[in-house]
Coordinates of C-alpha atoms in Angstrom, one line a residue:
Chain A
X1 CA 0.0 0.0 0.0
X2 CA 2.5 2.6 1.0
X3 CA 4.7 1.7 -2.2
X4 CA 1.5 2.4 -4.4
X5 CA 1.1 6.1 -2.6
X6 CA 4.9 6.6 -3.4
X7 CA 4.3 5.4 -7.0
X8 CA 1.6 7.7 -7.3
X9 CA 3.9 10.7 -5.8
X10 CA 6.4 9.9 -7.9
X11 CA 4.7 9.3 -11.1
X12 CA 2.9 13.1 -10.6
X13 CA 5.8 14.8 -9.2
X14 CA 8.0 13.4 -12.6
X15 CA 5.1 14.8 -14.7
X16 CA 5.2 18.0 -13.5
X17 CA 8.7 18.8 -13.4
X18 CA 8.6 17.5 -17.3
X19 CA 6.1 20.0 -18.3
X20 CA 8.0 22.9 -15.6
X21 CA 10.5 22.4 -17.6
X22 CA 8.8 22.0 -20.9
X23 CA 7.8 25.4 -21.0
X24 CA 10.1 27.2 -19.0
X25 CA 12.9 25.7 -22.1
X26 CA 10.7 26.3 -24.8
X27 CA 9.3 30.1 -24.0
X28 CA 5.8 28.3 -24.9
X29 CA 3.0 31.4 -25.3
X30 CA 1.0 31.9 -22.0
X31 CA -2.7 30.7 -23.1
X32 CA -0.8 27.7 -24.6
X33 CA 0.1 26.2 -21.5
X34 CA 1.5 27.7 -18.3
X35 CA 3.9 26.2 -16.2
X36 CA 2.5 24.0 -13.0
X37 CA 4.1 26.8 -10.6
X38 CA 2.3 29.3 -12.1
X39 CA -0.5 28.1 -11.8
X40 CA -0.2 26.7 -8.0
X41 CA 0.8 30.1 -7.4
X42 CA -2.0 31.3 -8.3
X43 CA -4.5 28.9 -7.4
X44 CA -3.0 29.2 -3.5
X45 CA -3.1 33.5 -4.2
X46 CA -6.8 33.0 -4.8
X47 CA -7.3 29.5 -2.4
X48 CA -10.6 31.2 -0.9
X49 CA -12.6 32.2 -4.6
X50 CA -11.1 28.8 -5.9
X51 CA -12.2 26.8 -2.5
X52 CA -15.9 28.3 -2.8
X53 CA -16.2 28.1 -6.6
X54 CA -15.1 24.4 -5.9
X55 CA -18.3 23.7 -3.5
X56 CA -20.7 24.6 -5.8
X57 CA -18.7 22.7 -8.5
X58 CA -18.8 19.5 -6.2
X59 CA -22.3 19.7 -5.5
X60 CA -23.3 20.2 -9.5
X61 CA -21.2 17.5 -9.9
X62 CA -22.2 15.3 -6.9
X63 CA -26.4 15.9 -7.5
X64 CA -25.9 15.4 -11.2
X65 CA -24.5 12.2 -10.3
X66 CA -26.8 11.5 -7.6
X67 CA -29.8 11.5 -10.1
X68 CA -27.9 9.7 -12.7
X69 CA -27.8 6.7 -10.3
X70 CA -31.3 6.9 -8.8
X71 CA -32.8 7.2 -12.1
X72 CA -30.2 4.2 -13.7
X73 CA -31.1 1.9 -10.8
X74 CA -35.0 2.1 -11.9
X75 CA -34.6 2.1 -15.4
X76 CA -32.0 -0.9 -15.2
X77 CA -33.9 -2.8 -12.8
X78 CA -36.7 -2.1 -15.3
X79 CA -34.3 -3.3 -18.3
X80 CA -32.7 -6.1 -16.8
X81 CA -36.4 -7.5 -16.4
X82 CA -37.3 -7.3 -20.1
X83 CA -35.5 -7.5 -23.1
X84 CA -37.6 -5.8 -25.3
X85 CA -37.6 -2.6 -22.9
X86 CA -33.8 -3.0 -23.2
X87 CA -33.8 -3.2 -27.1
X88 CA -35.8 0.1 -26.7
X89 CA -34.6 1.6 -24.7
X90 CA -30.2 1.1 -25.4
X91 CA -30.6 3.0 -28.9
X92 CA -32.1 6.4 -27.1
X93 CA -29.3 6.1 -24.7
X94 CA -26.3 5.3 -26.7
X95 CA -27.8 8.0 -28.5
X96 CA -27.7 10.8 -25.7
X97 CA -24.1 9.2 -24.9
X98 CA -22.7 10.0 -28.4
X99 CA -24.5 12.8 -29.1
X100 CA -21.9 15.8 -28.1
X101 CA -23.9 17.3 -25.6
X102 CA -22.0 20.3 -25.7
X103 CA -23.7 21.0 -29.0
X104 CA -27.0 21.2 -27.1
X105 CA -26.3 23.0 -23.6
X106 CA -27.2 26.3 -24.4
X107 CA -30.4 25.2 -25.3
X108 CA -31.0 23.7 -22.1
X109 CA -29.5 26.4 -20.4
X110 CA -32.7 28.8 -21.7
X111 CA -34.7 26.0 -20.9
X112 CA -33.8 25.8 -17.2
X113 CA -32.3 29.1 -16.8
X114 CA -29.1 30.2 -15.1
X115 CA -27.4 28.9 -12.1
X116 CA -27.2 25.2 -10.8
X117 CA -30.5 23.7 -12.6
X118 CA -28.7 23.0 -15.7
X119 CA -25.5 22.4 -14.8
X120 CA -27.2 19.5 -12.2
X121 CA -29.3 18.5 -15.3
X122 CA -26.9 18.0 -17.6
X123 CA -24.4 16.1 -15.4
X124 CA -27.1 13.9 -14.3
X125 CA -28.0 13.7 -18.2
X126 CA -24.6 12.4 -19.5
X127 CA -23.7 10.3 -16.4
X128 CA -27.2 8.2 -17.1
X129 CA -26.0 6.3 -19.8
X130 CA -23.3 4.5 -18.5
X131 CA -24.7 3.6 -15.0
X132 CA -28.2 2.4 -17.1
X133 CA -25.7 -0.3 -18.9
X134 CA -24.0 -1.0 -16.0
X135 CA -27.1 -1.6 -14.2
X136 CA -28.2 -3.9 -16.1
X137 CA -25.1 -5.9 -17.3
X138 CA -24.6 -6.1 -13.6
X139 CA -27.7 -7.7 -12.5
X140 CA -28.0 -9.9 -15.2
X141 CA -24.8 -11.5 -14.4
X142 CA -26.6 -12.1 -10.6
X143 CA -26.1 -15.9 -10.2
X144 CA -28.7 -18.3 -11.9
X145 CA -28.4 -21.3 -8.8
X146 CA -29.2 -18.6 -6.1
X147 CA -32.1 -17.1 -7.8
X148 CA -33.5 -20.7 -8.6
X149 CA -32.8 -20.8 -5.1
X150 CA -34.8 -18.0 -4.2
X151 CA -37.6 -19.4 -6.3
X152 CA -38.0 -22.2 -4.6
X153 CA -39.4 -20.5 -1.4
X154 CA -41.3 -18.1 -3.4
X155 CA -39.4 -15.0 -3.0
X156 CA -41.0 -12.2 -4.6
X157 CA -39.5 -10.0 -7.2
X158 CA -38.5 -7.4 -5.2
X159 CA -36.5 -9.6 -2.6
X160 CA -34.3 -10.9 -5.4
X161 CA -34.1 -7.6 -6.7
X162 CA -32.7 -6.1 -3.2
X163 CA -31.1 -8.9 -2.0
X164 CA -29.2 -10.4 -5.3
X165 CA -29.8 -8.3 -8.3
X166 CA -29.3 -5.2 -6.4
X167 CA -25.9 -6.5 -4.9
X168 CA -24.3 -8.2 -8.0
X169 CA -24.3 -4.6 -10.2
X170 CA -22.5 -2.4 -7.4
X171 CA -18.8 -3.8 -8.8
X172 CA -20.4 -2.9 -12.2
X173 CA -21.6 0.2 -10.6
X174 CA -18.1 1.7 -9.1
X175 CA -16.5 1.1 -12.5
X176 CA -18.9 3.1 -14.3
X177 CA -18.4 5.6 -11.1
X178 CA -14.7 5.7 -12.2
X179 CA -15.4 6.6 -15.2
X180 CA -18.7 9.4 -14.5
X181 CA -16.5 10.9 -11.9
X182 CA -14.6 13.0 -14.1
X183 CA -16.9 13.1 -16.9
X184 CA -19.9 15.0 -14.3
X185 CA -16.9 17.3 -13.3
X186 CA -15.6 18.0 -16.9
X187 CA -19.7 18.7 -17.5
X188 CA -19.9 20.6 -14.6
X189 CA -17.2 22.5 -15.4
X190 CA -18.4 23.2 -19.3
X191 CA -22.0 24.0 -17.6
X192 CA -20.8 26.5 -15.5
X193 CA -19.4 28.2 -18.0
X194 CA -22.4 28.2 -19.7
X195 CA -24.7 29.1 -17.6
X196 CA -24.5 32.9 -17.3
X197 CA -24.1 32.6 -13.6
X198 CA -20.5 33.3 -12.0
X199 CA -20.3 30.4 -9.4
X200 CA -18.3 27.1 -9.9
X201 CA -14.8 26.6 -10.9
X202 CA -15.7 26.6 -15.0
X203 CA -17.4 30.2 -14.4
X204 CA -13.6 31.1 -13.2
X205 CA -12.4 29.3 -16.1
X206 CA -14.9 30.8 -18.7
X207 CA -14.1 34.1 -17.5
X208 CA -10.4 33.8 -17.7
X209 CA -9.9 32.6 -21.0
X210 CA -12.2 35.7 -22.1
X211 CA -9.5 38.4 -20.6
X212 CA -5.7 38.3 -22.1
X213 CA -4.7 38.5 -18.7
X214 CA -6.6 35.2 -17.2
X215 CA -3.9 32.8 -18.6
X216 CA -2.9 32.2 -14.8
X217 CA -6.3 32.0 -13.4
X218 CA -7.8 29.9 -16.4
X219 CA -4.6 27.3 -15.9
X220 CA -5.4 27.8 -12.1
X221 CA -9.1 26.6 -12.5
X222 CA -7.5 23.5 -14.4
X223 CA -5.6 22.2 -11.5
X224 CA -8.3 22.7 -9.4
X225 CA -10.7 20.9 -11.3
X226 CA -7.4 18.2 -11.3
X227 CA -7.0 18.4 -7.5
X228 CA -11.2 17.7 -7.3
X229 CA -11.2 15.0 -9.6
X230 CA -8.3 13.2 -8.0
X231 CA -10.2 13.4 -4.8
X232 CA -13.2 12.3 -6.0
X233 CA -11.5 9.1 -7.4
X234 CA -9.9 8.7 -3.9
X235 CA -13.4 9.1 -2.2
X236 CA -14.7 6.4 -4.3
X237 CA -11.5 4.2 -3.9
X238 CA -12.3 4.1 -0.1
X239 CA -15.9 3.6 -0.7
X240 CA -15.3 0.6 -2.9
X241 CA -13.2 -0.8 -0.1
X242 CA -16.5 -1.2 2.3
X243 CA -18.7 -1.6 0.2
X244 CA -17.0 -4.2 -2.3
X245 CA -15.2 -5.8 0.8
X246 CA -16.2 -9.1 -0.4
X247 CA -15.4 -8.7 -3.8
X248 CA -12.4 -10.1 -5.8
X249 CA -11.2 -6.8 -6.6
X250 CA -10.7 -5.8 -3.1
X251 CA -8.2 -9.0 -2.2
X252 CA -4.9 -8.6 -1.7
X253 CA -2.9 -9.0 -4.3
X254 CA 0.2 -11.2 -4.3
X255 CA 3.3 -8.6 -4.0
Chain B
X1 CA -47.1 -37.0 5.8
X2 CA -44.6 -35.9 3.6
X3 CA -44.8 -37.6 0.5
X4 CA -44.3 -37.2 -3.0
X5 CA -47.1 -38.4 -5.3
X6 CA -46.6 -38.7 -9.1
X7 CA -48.9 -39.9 -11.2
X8 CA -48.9 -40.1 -15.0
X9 CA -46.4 -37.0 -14.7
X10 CA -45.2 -36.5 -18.0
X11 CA -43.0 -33.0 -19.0
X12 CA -41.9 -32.0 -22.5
X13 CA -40.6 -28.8 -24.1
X14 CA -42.2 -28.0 -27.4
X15 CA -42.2 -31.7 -29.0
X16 CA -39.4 -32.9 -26.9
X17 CA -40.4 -35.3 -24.1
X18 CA -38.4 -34.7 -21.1
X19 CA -40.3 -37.2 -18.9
X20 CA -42.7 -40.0 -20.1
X21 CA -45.7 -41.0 -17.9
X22 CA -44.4 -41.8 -14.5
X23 CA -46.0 -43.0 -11.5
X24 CA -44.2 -42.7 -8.4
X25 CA -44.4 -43.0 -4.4
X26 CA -41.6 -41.8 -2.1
X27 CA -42.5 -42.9 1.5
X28 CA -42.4 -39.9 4.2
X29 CA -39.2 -40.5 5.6
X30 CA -37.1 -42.2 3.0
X31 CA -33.9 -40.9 1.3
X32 CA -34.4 -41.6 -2.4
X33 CA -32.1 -41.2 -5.1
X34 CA -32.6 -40.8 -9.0
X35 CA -29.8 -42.1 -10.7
X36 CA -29.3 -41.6 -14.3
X37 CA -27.3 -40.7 -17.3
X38 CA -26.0 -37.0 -18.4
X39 CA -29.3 -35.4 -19.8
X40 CA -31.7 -37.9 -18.8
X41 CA -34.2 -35.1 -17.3
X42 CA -33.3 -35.8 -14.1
X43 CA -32.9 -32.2 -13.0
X44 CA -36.3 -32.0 -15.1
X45 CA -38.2 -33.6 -13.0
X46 CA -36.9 -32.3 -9.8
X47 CA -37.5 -28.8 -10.4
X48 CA -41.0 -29.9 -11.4
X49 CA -41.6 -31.9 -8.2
X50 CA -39.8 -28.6 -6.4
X51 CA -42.6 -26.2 -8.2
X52 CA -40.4 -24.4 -10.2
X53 CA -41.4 -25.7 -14.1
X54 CA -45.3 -27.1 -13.9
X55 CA -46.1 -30.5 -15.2
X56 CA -47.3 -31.2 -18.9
X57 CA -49.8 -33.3 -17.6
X58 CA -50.5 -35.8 -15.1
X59 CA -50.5 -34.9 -11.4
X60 CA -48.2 -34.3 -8.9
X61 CA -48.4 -33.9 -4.8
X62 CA -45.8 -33.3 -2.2
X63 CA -46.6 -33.0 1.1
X64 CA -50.7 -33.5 0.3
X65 CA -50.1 -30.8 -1.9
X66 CA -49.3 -29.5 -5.6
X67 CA -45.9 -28.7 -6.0
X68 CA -46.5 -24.7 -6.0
X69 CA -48.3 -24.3 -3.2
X70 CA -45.9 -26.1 -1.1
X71 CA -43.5 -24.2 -2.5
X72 CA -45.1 -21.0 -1.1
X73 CA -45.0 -22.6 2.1
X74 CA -41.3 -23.1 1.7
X75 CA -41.9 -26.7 2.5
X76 CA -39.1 -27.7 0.2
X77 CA -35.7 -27.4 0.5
X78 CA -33.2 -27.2 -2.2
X79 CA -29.3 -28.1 -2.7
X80 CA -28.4 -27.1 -6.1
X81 CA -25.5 -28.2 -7.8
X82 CA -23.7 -25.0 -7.6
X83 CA -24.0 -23.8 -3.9
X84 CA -25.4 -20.7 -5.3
X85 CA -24.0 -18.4 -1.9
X86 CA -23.7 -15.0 -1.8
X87 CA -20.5 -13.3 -2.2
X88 CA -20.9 -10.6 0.0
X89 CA -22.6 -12.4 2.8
X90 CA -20.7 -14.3 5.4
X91 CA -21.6 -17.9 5.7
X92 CA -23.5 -17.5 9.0
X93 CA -25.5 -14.7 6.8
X94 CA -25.5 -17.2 4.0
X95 CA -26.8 -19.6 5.9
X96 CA -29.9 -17.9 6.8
X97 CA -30.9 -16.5 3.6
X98 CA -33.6 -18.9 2.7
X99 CA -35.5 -17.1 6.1
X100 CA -34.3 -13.9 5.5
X101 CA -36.3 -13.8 1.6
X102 CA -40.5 -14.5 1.9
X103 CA -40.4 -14.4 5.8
X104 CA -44.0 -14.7 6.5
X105 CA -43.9 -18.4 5.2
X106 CA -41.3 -19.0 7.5
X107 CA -42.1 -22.4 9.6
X108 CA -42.5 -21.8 13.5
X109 CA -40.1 -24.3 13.8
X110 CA -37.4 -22.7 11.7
X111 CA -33.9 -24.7 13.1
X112 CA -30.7 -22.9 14.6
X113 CA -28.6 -22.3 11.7
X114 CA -25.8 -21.9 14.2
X115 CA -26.1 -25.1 15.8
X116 CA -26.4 -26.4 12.0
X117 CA -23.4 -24.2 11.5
X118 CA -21.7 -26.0 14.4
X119 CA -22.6 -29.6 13.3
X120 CA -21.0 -29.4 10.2
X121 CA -18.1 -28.0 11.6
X122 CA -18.1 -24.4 10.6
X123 CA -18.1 -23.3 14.0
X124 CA -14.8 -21.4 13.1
X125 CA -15.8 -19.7 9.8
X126 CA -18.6 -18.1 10.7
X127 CA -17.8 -14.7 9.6
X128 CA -15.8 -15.8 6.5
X129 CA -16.7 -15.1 2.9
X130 CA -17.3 -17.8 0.5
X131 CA -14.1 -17.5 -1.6
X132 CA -12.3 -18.1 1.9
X133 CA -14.1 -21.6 1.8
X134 CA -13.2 -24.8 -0.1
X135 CA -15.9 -26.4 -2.7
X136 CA -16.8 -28.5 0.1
X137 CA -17.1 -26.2 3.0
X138 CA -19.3 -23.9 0.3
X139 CA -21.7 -26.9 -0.3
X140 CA -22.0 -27.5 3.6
X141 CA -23.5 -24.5 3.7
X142 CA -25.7 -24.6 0.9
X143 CA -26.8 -27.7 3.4
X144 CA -26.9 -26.0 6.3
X145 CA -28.9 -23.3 4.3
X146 CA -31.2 -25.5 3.3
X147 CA -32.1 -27.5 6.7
X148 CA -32.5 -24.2 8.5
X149 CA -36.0 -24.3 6.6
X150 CA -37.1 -27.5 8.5
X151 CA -38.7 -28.5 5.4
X152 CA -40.0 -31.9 5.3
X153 CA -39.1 -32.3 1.6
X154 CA -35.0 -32.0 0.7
X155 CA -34.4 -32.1 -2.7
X156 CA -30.4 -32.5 -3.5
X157 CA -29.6 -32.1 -7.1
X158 CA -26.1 -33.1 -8.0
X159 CA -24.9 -31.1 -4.7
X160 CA -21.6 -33.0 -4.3
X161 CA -21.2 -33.4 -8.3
X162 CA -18.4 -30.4 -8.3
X163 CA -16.3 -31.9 -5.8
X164 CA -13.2 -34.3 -5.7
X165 CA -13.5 -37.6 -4.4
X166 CA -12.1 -37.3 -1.1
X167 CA -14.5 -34.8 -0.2
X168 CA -17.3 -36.5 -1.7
X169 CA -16.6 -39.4 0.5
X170 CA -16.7 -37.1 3.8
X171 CA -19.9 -34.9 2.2
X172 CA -21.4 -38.6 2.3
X173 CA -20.6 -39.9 5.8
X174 CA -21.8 -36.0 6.9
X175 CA -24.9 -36.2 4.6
X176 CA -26.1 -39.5 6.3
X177 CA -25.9 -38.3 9.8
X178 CA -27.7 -34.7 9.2
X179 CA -31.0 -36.5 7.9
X180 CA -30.7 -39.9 9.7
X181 CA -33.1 -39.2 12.7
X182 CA -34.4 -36.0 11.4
X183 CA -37.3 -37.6 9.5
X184 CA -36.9 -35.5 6.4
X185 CA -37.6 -37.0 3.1
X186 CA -34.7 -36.8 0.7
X187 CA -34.9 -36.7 -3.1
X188 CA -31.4 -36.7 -4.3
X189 CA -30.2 -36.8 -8.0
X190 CA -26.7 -37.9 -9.0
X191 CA -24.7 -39.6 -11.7
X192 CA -22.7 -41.6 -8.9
X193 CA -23.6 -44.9 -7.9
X194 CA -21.4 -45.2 -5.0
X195 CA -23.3 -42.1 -3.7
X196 CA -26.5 -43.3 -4.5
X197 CA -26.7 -46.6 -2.8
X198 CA -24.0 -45.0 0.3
X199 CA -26.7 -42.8 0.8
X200 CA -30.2 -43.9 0.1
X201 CA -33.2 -46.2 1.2
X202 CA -34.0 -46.7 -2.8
X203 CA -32.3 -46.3 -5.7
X204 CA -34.5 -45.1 -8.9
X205 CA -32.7 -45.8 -12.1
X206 CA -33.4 -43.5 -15.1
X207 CA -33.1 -44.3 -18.5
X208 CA -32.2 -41.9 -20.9
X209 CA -34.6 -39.1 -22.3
X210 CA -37.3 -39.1 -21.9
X211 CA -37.0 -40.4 -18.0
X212 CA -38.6 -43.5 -17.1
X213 CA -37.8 -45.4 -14.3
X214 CA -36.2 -48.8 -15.4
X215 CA -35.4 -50.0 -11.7
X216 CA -36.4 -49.4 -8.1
X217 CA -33.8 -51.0 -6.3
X218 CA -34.1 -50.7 -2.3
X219 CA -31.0 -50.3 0.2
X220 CA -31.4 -52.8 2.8
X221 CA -27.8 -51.5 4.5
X222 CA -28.4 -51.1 7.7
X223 CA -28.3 -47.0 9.6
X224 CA -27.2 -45.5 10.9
X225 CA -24.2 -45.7 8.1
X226 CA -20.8 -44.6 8.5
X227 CA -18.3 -44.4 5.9
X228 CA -17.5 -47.8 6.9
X229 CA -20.6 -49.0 5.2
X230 CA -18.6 -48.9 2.4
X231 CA -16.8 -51.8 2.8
X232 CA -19.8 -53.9 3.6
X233 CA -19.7 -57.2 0.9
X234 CA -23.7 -56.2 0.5
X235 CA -22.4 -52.6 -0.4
X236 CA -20.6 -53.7 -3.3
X237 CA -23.3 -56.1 -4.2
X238 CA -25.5 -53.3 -4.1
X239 CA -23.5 -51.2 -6.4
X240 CA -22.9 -53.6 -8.9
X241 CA -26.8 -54.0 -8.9
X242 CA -27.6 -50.3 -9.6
X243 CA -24.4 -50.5 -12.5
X244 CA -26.4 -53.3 -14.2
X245 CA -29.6 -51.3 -14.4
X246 CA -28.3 -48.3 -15.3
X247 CA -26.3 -50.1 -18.0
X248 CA -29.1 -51.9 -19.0
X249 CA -31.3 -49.0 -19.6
X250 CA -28.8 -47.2 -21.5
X251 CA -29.9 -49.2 -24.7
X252 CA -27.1 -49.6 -27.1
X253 CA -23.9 -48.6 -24.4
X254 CA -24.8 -51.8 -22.1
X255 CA -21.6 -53.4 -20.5
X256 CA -21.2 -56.0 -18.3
X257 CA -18.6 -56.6 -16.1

């Protein structure tokens, strides 16, 4: 475990120094990329906008992806149950997954107006997708023998449902979290931007990348949404650890 | 009076015949085995005697009852082939889940899982996970599991199938002293003759598809049985009995030896 954590430190810290170095050698242009000292610098200067710009990023982020799973767990329970529902539904969602969302958010953004509604929306909007297959994958794969079992004293749907559909998606469940978590804060992010309201870390962003002089603070925001996003991950990492205690991801590996 | 009552039970899928009329008694009390090659319809037949697949025709009681409506009464108990355990619940948990799911039907006389626990030596693994078990400590509790019900009806299909032979030959010796006493009726299906006739009161032989019972051969060893049984001149006898039948009703592959 602690040699993981010192792989990790060291795999980061090596990446930074190359791209310190990368631009400080190469003179690159300022909106182009600015060096990670920079843009620590300024992200410390301005800790207290950054750390209250990040709350309301973390709760767009962590709604949106609240939803997303409340409405994937109905909807695949739904799916997993029928086939036909599936073949029905899959095409609309693979469609909302591929279709660039971006394309669309101003739209919604007249729709639901400024501030958090559409930036919660549209996170819970592109995260549904993924958990919805997940869902489903995942309690389909819910051993045969144990719901024979379960049949043969009668258990009603809902008991296999909660007791071993329910169970066998969550492994399916936190991948697909891997995988939402930086895609509700990279939509979060873009939202906020959007939005016409100046809370959330992409407000900071969108506003810096409008004035030549917001190369620091728009590079800033970056690491921030970086610094929120590795959290996140490790938040879920210890989650998984309880939760999937049982699981065969969570044994120890041979070392 | 636990019973089960077949008659004329036939089962087929589409124009495939899985069973051909059968008539059958199985005394209240008895361990009975079905015997039978790969295929046969074996497992078939149990699940419709169990309530899970309904009959094509013909009629079908367990307990004084049809099949479905003792199964809403959780008056049988299964062992599948697979123990079928949960991953995520310890085996004490595991152990109980067959009263944790439709509670209301739940017997007044439900038994201590934990004394089950204990008698099948477990006692020390109560709070492990499956994969910390072996195949044969998993299928223990899928027994244990399935006694907690106090069914009177225990229907075994294949449960030891999975395992190696050593372990088989301890399942056995564990087997007969859980239900020796306990007056459960026992319906176990198996491909293995030594397990058959080490275990049971009566041996049905199946022939292949559609099932039909070619011999009813009773075990007249005496219980309670140890492993030692095993050894008994009669045993072998017996074996070499059941081997015959089943050879002869498998038209066409019949060897004698």
């Amino acid at each position: 475990m602690t040699k993981r954590v010192v792989a990790t430190v060291v795999g980061i810290t090596l990446f930074l120094a190359a791209w310190e170095l990368f631009v400080r050698a190469f003179h690159v242009r300022k909106f182009v990329l600015r060096a990670p000292s920079t843009a620590l610098a300024h992200l410390w200067k301005f800790r207290g906008d950054f750390a209250s710009a990040a709350l309301v990023t973390i709760q767009h982020a962590a709604f949106g992806l609240a939803c997303a799973l409340v409405v994937s767990l109905v909807l695949g329970a739904a799916l997993s149950a029928s086939r036909f529902a599936e073949w029905a539904v899959q095409p609309v969602l693979t469609l909302v997954q591929v279709v660039p969302w971006v394309a669309y958010v101003s739209s919604v953004v007249l729709w639901l107006g400024a501030g958090d509604r559409p930036a919660i929306f549209m996170v819970a909007l592109a995260c549904t997708p993924a958990y919805v297959f997940a869902t489903v994958d995942g309690m389909r794969s819910a051993d045969p023998a144990t719901i024979e079992l379960l049949a043969s004293v009668d258990a009603s749907r809902w008991e296999v449902l909660w007791r071993v559909r329910l169970p066998s998606a969550a492994p399916a469940l936190f991948t697909a979290s891997r995988f939402n978590m930086g895609f509700a804060l990279a939509v979060a992010y873009f939202v906020e931007g959007a939005n016409f309201s100046d809370e959330g870390i992409g407000s900071i962003g969108r506003r810096a990348a409008s004035q030549s002089s917001g190369a620091d603070a728009l590079w800033a925001s970056v690491f921030a949404m970086a610094i929120l996003g590795f959290m996140g991950l490790i938040a879920l990492s210890l989650l998984e650890r309880v939760v999937l205690r049982w699981h065969v991801s969570q044994r120890p590996t041979a070392n | 009076m636990s019973r089960i009552v077949l008659r004329d039970l036939t089962k087929s899928f589409g124009a495939l015949s899985v069973v051909d009329p059968l008539s059958l008694d199985i005394e209240s009390g008895s361990f009975v085995s079905i015997i039978g090659p790969s295929g046969c319809g074996k497992t078939t037949l149990v699940r419709v005697i169990a309530g899970l697949e309904p009959a094509s025709s013909g009629e079908v009681s367990v307990d004084g009852a049809p099949p479905r409506e003792a199964r809403m009464r959780k008056r049988v108990a299964m062992v599948p082939q697979q123990p079928g355990l949960l991953p995520w619940r310890t085996v004490r948990s595991n152990a109980h889940l067959l009263l944790d799911v439709n509670r209301r039907a739940n017997p007044n006389d439900a038994a201590d899982a934990m004394a089950l626990l204990h008698e099948v030596g477990l006692s020390d693994f109560l709070q492990a996970y499956p994969h910390e078990l072996s195949g044969g400590m998993q299928q223990r509790v899928a027994l244990v599991r399935a006694l907690t019900l106090h069914a009177p009806l225990l229907v075994m299909d294949e449960p030891f199938a999975a395992l190696d032979e050593i372990t088989r030959t301890e399942m056995r010796g564990m087997l007969n002293r859980l239900v020796e006493g306990r007056g459960v009726t026992v319906l176990f299906v198996t491909h293995s003759i030594t397990e058959a006739v080490a275990l049971s009161d009566r041996v049905l032989v199946s022939s292949p598809r559609p099932t039909n019972v070619v011999a009813d051969i009773a075990i007249d060893l005496p219980r309670p049985r140890s492993v030692e049984v095993e050894d008994d001149p009669r045993f072998v006898e017996l074996c070499a009995h059941v081997r015959h039948a089943l050879h002869g009703g498998m038209r066409g592959t019949s060897e004698t030896r």
